[in-house]
GROMACS .gro file of C-alpha atoms in nm:
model
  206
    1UNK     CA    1   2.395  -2.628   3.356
    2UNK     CA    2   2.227  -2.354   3.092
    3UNK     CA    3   2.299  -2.011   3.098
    4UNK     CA    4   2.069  -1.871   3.338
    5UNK     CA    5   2.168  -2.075   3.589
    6UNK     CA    6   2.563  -1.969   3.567
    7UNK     CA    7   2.476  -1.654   3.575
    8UNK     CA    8   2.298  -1.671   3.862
    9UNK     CA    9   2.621  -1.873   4.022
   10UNK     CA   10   2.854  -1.588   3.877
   11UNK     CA   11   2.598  -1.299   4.005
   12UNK     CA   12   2.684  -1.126   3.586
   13UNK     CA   13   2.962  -1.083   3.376
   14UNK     CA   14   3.092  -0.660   3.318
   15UNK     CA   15   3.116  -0.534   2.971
   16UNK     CA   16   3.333  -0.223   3.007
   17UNK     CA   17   3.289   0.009   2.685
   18UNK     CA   18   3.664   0.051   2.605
   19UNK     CA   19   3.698  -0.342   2.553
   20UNK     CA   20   3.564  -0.565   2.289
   21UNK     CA   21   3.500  -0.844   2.511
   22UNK     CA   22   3.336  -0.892   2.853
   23UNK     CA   23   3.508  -0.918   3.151
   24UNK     CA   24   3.504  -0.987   3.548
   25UNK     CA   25   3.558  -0.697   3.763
   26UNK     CA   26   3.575  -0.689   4.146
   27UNK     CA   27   3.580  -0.376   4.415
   28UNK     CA   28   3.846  -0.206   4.344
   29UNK     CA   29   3.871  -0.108   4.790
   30UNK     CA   30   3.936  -0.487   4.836
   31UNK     CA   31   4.267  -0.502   4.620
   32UNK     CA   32   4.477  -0.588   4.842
   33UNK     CA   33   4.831  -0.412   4.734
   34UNK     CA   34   4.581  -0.154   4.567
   35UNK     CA   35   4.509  -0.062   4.841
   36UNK     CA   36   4.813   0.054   4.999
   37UNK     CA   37   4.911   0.191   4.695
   38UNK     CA   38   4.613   0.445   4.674
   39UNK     CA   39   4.755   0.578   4.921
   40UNK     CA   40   5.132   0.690   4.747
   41UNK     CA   41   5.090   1.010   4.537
   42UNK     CA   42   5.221   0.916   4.184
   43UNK     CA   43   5.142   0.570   4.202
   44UNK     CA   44   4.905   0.369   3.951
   45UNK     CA   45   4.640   0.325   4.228
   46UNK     CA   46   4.660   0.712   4.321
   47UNK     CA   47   4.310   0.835   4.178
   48UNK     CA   48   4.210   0.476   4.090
   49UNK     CA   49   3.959   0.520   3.825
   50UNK     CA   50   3.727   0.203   3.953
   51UNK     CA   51   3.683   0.429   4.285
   52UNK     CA   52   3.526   0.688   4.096
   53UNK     CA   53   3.242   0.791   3.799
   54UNK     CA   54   3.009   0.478   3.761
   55UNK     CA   55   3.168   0.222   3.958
   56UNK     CA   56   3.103   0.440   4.292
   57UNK     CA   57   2.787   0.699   4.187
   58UNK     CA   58   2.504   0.410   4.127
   59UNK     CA   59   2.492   0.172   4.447
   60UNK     CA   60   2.367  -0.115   4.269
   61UNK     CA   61   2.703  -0.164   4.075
   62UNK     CA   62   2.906  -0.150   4.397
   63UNK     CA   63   2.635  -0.446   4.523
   64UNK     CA   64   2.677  -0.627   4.213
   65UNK     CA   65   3.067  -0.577   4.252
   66UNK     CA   66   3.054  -0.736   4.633
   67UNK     CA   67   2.823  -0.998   4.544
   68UNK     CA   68   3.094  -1.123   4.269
   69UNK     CA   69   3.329  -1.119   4.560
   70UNK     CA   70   3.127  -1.393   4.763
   71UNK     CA   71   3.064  -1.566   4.389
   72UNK     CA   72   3.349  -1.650   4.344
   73UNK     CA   73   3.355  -1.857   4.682
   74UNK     CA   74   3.078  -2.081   4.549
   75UNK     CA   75   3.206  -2.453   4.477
   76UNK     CA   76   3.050  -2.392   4.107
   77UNK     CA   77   3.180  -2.074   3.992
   78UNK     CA   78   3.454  -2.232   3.785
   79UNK     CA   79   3.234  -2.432   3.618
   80UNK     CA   80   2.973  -2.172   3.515
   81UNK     CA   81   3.274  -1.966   3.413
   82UNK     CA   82   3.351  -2.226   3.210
   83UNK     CA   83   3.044  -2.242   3.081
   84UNK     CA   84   2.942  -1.881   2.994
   85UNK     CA   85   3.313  -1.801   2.848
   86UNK     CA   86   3.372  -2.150   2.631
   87UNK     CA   87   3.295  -1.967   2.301
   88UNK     CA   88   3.377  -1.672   2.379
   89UNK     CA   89   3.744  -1.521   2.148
   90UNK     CA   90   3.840  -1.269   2.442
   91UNK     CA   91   3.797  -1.229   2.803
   92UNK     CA   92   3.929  -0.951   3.049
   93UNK     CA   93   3.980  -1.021   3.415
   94UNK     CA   94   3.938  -0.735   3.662
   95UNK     CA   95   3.829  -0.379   3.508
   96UNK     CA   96   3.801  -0.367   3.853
   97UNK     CA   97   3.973  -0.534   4.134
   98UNK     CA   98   4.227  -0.771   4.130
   99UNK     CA   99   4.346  -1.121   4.243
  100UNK     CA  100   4.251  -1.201   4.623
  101UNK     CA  101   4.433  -1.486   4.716
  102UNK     CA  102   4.631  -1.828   4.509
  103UNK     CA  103   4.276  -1.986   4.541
  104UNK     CA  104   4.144  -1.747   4.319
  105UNK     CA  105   4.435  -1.712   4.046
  106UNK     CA  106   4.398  -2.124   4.070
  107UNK     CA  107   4.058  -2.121   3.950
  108UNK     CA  108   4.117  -1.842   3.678
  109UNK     CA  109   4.409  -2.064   3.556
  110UNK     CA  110   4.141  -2.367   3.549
  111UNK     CA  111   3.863  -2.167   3.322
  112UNK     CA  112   4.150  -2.052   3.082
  113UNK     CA  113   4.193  -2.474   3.082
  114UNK     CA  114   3.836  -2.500   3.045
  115UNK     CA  115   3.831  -2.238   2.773
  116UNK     CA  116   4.073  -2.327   2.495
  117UNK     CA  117   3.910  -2.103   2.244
  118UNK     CA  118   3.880  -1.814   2.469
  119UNK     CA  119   4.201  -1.569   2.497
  120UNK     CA  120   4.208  -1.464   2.846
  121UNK     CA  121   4.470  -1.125   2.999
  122UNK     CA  122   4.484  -1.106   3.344
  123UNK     CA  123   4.675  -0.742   3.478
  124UNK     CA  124   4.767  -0.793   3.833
  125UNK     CA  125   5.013  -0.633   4.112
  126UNK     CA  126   4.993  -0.902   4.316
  127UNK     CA  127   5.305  -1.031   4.210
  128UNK     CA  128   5.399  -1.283   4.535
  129UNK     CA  129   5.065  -1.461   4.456
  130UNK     CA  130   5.130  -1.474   4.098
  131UNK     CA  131   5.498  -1.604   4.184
  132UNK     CA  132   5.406  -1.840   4.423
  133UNK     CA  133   5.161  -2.035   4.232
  134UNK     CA  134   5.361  -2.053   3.946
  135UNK     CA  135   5.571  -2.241   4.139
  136UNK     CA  136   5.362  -2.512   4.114
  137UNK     CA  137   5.122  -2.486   3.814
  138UNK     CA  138   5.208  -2.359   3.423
  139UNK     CA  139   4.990  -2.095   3.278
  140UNK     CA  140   4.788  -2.213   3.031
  141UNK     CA  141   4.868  -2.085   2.630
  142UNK     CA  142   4.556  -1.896   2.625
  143UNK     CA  143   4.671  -1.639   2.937
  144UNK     CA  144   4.843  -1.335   2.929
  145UNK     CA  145   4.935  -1.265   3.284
  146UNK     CA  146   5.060  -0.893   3.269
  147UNK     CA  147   5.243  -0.781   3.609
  148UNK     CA  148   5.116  -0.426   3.626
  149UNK     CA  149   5.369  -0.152   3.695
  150UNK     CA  150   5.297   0.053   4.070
  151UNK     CA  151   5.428   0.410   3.977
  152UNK     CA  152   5.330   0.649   3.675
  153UNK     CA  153   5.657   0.690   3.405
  154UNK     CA  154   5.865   0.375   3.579
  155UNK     CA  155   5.916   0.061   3.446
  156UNK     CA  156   5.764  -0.279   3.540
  157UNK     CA  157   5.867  -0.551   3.719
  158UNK     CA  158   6.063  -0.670   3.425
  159UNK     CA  159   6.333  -0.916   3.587
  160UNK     CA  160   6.040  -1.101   3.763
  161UNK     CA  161   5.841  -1.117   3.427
  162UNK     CA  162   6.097  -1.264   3.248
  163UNK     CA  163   6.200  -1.526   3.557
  164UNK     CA  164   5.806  -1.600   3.530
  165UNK     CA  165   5.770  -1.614   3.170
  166UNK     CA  166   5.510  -1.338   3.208
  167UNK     CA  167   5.439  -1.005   3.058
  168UNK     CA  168   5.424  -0.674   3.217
  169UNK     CA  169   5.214  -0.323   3.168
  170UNK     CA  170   5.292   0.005   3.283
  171UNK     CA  171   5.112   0.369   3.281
  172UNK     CA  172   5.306   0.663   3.110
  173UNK     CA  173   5.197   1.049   3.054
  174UNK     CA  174   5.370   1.117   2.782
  175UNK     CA  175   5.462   0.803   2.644
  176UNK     CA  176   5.259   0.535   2.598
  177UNK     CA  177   5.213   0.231   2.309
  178UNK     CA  178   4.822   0.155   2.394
  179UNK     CA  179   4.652   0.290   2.057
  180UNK     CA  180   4.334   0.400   2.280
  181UNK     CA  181   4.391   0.752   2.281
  182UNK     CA  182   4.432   0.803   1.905
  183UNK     CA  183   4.057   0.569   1.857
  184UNK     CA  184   3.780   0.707   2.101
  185UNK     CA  185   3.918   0.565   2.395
  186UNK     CA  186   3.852   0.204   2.267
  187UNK     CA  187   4.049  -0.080   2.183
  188UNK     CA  188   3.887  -0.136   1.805
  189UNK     CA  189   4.062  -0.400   1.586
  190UNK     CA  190   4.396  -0.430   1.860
  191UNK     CA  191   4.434  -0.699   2.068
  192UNK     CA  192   4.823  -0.652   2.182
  193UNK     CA  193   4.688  -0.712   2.569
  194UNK     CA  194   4.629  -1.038   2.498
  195UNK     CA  195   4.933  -1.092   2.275
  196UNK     CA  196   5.191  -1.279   2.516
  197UNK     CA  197   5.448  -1.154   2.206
  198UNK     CA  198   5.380  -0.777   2.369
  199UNK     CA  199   5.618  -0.804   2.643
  200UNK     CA  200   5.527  -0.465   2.783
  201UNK     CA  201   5.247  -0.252   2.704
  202UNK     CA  202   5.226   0.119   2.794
  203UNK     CA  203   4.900   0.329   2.854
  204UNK     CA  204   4.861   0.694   2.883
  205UNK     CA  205   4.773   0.801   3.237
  206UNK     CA  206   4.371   0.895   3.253
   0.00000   0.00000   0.00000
């Protein structure tokens, strides 16, 4: 496999400008608890920014969003994840979207196997899939798995972190422990999202 031909297996990979790393983003209108959450004022979800500003003005991102949906159904999209992230030191999963099913958080768990040298973070709220598979299958060393918090200003699911040996994130509007606000909206030289130390991280409500 070269490159050209895992991209065209993985459709591309996203570079959002706040990260220093690429990522894998999905349509945000096929989360699945996202989607009931959008609809609870003071929730996370409630305004989702991936439902707005460039992800929904130019159609061609939302086709290239859907078309990574039916990727990652093809029988060689682990492998040409493996193959396009091997050398590279961070990776994001979902700027946009989140987990669909255990088949999918099964295969991300296989590239972060496949990618030793890669540091992967992986926000989610779909904490029964997350739960369930860990039943059966440790997360690799090179995975953060944060369980994201539903509501602005409350706390994360910390119990079923800890139970999971996971890490958590929430969304404050006062308080918050994300640097991005004080450095152009970027995350520059920190890296605590990936740091499995950082039990919780807080961001500031956009």
């Amino acid at each position: 496999m070269n490159k050209t031909e895992a991209l065209n297996i993985v459709v591309s990979l996203s570079q959002p400008s706040k990260m220093p790393c690429h990522g894998y983003s999905l349509p945000a209108v096929e989360c699945k608890i996202g989607s009931e959450l959008r609809k609870v004022p003071g929730s996370v979800c409630h305004g989702c920014y991936a439902l707005k500003g460039n992800y929904t003005r130019f159609p061609a991102i939302q086709r290239t969003l859907y078309d990574r949906l039916a990727a990652i159904h093809d029988p060689r999209w682990e492998e040409a994840m493996i193959f396009l992230l091997k050398e590279m030191p961070y990776f994001r999963w979902f700027d946009s979207g989140d987990l669909q099913d255990e088949s999918l958080l099964i295969k991300i768990l296989n590239i972060a196997e496949g990618t030793p040298k890669t540091k992967h973070w992986l926000p989610t709220r779909e904490y029964k899939i997350v739960e369930d598979v860990l039943k059966y299958r440790k997360l690799p060393d090179n995975l953060t798995l944060r369980l994201s918090a539903h509501m602005i200003d409350k706390p994360g699911p910390i119990e079923l972190a800890k139970r999971l040996n996971v890490q958590i994130s929430e969304v404050g509007t006062t308080k918050y422990t994300c640097p991005a606000p004080e450095q152009e909206n970027e995350c520059k030289n920190c890296r605590k999202c990936w740091d499995t130390k950082q039990f919780n991280i807080i961001y500031h409500k956009h």
